[in-house]
Coordinates of C-alpha atoms in Angstrom, one line a residue:
X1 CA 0.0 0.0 0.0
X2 CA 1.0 3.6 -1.1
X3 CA 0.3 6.5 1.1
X4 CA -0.3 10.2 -0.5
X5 CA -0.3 13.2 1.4
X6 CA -1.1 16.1 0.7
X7 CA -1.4 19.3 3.1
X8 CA -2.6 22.8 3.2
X9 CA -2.2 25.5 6.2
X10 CA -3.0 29.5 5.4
X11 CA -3.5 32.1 7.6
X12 CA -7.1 33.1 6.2
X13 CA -7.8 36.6 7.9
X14 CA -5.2 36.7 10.3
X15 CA -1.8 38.1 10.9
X16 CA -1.0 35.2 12.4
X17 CA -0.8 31.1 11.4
X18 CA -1.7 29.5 14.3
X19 CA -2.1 25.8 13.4
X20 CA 1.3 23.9 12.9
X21 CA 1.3 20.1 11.0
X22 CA 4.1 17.4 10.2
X23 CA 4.5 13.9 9.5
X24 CA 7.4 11.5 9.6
X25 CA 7.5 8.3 8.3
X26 CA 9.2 4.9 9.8
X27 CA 9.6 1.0 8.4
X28 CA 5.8 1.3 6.8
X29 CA 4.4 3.4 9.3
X30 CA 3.4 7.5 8.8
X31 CA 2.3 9.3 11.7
X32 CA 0.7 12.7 10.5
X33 CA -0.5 15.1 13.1
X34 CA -1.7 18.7 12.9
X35 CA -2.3 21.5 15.6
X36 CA -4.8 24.3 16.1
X37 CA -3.2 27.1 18.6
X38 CA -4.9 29.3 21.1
X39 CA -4.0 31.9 23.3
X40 CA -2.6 36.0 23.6
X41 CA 0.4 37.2 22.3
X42 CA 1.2 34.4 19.6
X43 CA 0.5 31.7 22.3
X44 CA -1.5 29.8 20.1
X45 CA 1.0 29.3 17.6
X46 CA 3.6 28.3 20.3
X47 CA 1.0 25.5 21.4
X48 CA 0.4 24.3 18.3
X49 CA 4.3 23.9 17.6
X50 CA 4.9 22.8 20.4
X51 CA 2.3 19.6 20.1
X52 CA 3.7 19.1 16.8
X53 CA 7.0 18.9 18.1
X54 CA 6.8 16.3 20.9
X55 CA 4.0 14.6 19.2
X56 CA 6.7 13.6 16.3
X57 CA 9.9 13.5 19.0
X58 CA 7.9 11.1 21.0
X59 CA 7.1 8.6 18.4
X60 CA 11.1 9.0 17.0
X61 CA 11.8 7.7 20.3
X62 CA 9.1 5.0 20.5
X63 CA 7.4 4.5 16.8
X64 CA 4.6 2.6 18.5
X65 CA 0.9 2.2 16.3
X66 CA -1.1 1.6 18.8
X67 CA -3.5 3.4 21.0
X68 CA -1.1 3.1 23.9
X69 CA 1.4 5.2 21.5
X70 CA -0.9 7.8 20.5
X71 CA -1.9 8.4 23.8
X72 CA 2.0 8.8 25.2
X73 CA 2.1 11.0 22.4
X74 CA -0.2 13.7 23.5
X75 CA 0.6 13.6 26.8
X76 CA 4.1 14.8 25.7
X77 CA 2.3 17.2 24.2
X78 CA 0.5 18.7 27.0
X79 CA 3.5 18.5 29.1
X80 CA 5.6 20.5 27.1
X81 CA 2.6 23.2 26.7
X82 CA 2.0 23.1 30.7
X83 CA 5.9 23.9 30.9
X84 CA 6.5 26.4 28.7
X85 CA 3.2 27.7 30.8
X86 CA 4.5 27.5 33.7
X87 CA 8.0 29.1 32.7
X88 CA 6.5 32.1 30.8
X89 CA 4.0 34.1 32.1
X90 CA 2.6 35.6 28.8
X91 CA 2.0 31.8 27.3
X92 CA -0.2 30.9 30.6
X93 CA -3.2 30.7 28.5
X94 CA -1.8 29.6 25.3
X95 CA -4.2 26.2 24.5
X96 CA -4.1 24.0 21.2
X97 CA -6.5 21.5 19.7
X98 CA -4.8 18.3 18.0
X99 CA -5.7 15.4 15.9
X100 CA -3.2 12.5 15.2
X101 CA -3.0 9.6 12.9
X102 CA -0.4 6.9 12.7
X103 CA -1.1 4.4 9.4
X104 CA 0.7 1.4 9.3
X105 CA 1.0 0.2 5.0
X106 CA 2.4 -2.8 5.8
X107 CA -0.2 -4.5 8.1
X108 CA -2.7 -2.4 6.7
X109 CA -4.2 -0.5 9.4
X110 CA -4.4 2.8 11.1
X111 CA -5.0 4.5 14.7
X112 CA -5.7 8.1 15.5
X113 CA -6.4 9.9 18.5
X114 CA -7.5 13.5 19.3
X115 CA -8.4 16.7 21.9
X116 CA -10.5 19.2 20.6
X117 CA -12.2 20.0 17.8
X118 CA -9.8 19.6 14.9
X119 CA -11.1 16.5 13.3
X120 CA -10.0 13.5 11.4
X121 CA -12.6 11.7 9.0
X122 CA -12.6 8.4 6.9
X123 CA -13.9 8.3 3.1
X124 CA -14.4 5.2 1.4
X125 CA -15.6 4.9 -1.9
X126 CA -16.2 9.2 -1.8
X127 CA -18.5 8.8 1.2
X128 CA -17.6 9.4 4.6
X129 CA -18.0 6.2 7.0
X130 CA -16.2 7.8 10.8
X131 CA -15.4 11.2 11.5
X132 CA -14.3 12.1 15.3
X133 CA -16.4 14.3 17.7
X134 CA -15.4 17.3 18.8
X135 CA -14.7 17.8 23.1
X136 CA -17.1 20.9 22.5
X137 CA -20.4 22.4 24.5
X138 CA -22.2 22.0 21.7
X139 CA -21.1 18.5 20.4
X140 CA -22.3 17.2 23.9
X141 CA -25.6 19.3 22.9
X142 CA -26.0 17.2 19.5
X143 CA -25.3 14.2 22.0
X144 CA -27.9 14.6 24.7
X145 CA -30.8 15.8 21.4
X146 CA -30.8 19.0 22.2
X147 CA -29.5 20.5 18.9
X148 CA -29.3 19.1 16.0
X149 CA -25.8 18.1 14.0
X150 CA -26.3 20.7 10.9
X151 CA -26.7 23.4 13.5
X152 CA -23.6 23.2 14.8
X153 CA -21.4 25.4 12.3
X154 CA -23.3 28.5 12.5
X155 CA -23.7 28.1 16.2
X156 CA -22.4 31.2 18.1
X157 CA -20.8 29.1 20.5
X158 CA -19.0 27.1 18.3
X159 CA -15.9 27.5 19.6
X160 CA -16.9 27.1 23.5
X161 CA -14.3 23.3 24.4
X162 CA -14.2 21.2 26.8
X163 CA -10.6 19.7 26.0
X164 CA -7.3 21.2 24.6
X165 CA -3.5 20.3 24.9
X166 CA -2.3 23.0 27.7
X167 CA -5.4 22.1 30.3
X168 CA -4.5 19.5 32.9
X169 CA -8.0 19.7 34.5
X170 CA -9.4 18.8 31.0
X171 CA -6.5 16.7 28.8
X172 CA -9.2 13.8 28.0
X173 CA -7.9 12.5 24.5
X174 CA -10.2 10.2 23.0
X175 CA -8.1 7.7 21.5
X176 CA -9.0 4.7 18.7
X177 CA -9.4 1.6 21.1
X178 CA -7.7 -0.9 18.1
X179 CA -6.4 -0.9 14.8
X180 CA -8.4 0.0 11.8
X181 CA -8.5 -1.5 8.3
X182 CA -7.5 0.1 5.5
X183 CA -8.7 -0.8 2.1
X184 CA -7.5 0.6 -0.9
X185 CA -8.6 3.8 -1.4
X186 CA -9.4 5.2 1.6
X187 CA -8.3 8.6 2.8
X188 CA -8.0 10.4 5.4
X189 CA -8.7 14.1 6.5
X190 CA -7.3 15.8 9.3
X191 CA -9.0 19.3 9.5
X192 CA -8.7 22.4 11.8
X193 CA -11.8 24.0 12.6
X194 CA -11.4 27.2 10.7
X195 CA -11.2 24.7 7.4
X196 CA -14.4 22.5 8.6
X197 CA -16.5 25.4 9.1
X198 CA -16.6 26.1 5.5
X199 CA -17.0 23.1 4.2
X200 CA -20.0 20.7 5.3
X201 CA -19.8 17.1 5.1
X202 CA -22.1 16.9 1.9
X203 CA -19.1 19.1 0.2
X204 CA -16.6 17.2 1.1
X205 CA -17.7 14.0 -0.5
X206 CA -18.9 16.0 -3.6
X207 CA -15.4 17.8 -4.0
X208 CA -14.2 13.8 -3.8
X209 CA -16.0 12.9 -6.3
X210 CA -15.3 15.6 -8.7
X211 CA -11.1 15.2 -7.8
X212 CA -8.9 13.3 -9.8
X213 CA -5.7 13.9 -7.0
X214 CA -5.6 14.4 -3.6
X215 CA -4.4 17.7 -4.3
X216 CA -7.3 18.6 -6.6
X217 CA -9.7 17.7 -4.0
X218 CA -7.7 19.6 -1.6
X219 CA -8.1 22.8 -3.5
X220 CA -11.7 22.5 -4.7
X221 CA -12.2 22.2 -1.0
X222 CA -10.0 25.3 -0.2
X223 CA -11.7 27.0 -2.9
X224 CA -15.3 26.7 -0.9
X225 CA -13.2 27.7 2.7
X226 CA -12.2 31.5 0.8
X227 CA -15.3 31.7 -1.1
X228 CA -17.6 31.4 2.3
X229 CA -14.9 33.0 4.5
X230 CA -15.5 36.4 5.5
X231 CA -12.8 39.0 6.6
X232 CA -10.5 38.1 9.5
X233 CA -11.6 34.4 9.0
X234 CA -10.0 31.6 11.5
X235 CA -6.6 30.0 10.4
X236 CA -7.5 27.1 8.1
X237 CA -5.5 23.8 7.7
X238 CA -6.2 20.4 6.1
X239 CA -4.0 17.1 6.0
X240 CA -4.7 14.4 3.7
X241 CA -3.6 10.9 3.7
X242 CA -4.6 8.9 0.4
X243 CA -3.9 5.3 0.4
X244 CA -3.9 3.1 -2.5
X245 CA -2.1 -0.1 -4.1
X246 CA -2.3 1.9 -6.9
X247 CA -1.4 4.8 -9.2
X248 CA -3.9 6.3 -9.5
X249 CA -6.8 8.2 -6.6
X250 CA -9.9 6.2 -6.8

C-alpha cells in the first residue's frame, strides 16, 4: 500500500498562522498530526508547535501504532505546553486543539487519537464512513438531542471546548481503542476548525468525487473555505492521507 499526502495550512484573515502540521514516516508506518493554537500574544502558535514537536519526538523515540502510542504522544504534548506555561507568564493561557494519525502500509491498518475539535474523517468509496467528535459544548448538545448536527457550524458558541493540549484539569484525548482496516482507497482528512466550518460534510464528499488527485480535491475544497470566508476568517488547515495499491486516486 501507497500512502499520498497532501497538506494545506494558510492564515485566512489573520496576521498570524496559528495551526502547525508534520509527518514523519518509519519502516511502513506515517504518523501525521496537525495543531490548532490558542491563546494572547502568539501563544496559540507556540502551542500548536509545540504539540507538533513532541507529538513527532515522542514517536522518534518509540514509533509505537497503537493506541497506547498515541496516547503517550499527547501527553508529551500537553506536558511540554503546561511547561512552557508555567515558565512564561505571557504563554499561561496559550491552549491547542490536536488530531493525530499513525497508518501502518504494511499491516494495513491505522489509529488516531484526538483533543479538541480539529477533526480527522474516513472516506471510502467518496463517502464518509467515521469522523471524530469534537470535546465541545455544543457537540455534547447534538449528543444529549438538544440541537441538532447541521446546526452546529453556524452556532455562536461554536468554539466554546471542553478539552485542549495545555489544560491539565481537562487533557481527555479520546483515542482509537484498536487498529483499523485500510482498504485501498481510503483517505483520510485531518482538518482544523477554521477549514471544517466552510465546508460541510455533503461538500466534502462531492469535491471527492469531482477530484482526480488528492491535491485537486484539496483545493476544490480550499476553494469553498475562501469563497464562504469572511474578513478576518480563522486559520485554516487540512492534512490528507490517500492510500492506495495503486497509481492512480480512486
Amino acid at each position: 500500500m501507497e500512502l499520498n499526502i497532501s497538506v494545506l495550512s494558510k492564515s485566512g484573515g489573520r496576521s498570524v498562522n496559528e495551526d502547525a502540521y508534520g509527518c514523519w514516516s518509519h519502516q511502513g508506518r506515517s504518523f501525521c498530526v496537525l495543531s490548532d493554537g490558542a491563546g494572547g500574544h502568539n501563544g496559540g502558535e507556540v502551542a500548536s508547535k509545540l504539540a507538533v514537536q513532541h507529538v513527532l519526538e515522542w514517536f522518534r523515540q518509540s514509533p509505537d501504532c497503537g493506541p497506547d502510542g498515541i496516547a503517550a504522544s499527547l501527553r508529551a504534548a500537553n506536558d511540554a505546553i503546561v511547561a512552557a506555561q508555567l515558565g512564561s507568564p505571557h504563554l499561561a493561557e496559550m491552549r491547542a486543539t490536536i488530531a493525530v494519525l499513525v497508518v501502518d502500509s504494511e499491516r494495513r491498518t491505522a489509529t488516531w487519537g484526538h483533543v479538541g475539535d480539529t477533526r480527522l474523517y474516513c472516506l471510502r468509496q467518496q463517502r464518509i464512513i467515521l469522523q471524530t467528535k469534537d470535546h465541545s459544548v455544543l457537540q455534547s448538545m447534538i449528543d444529549a438531542g438538544y440541537m441538532k448536527s447541521q446546526d452546529l457550524r453556524k452556532a455562536p458558541q461554536r468554539n466554546m471546548l471542553l478539552a485542549a493540549l495545555g489544560d491539565t484539569k481537562t487533557f481527555t484525548p479520546t483515542i482509537q481503542s484498536r487498529g483499523f482496516e485500510i482498504a485501498d482507497g481510503d483517505i483520510f482528512l485531518l482538518c482544523t476548525d477554521g477549514f471544517w466550518e466552510y465546508v460541510d460534510e455533503a461538500q466534502m464528499e462531492r469535491s471527492l468525487n469531482e477530484a482526480d488527485s488528492p491535491e485537486t480535491w484539496l483545493r476544490r475544497m480550499e476553494s469553498q473555505v475562501a469563497a464562504h470566508g469572511s474578513e478576518g476568517q480563522d486559520n485554516y488547515s487540512a492534512l490528507v492521507v490517500a492510500c492506495t495499491a495503486r497509481d492512480d486516486f480512486n
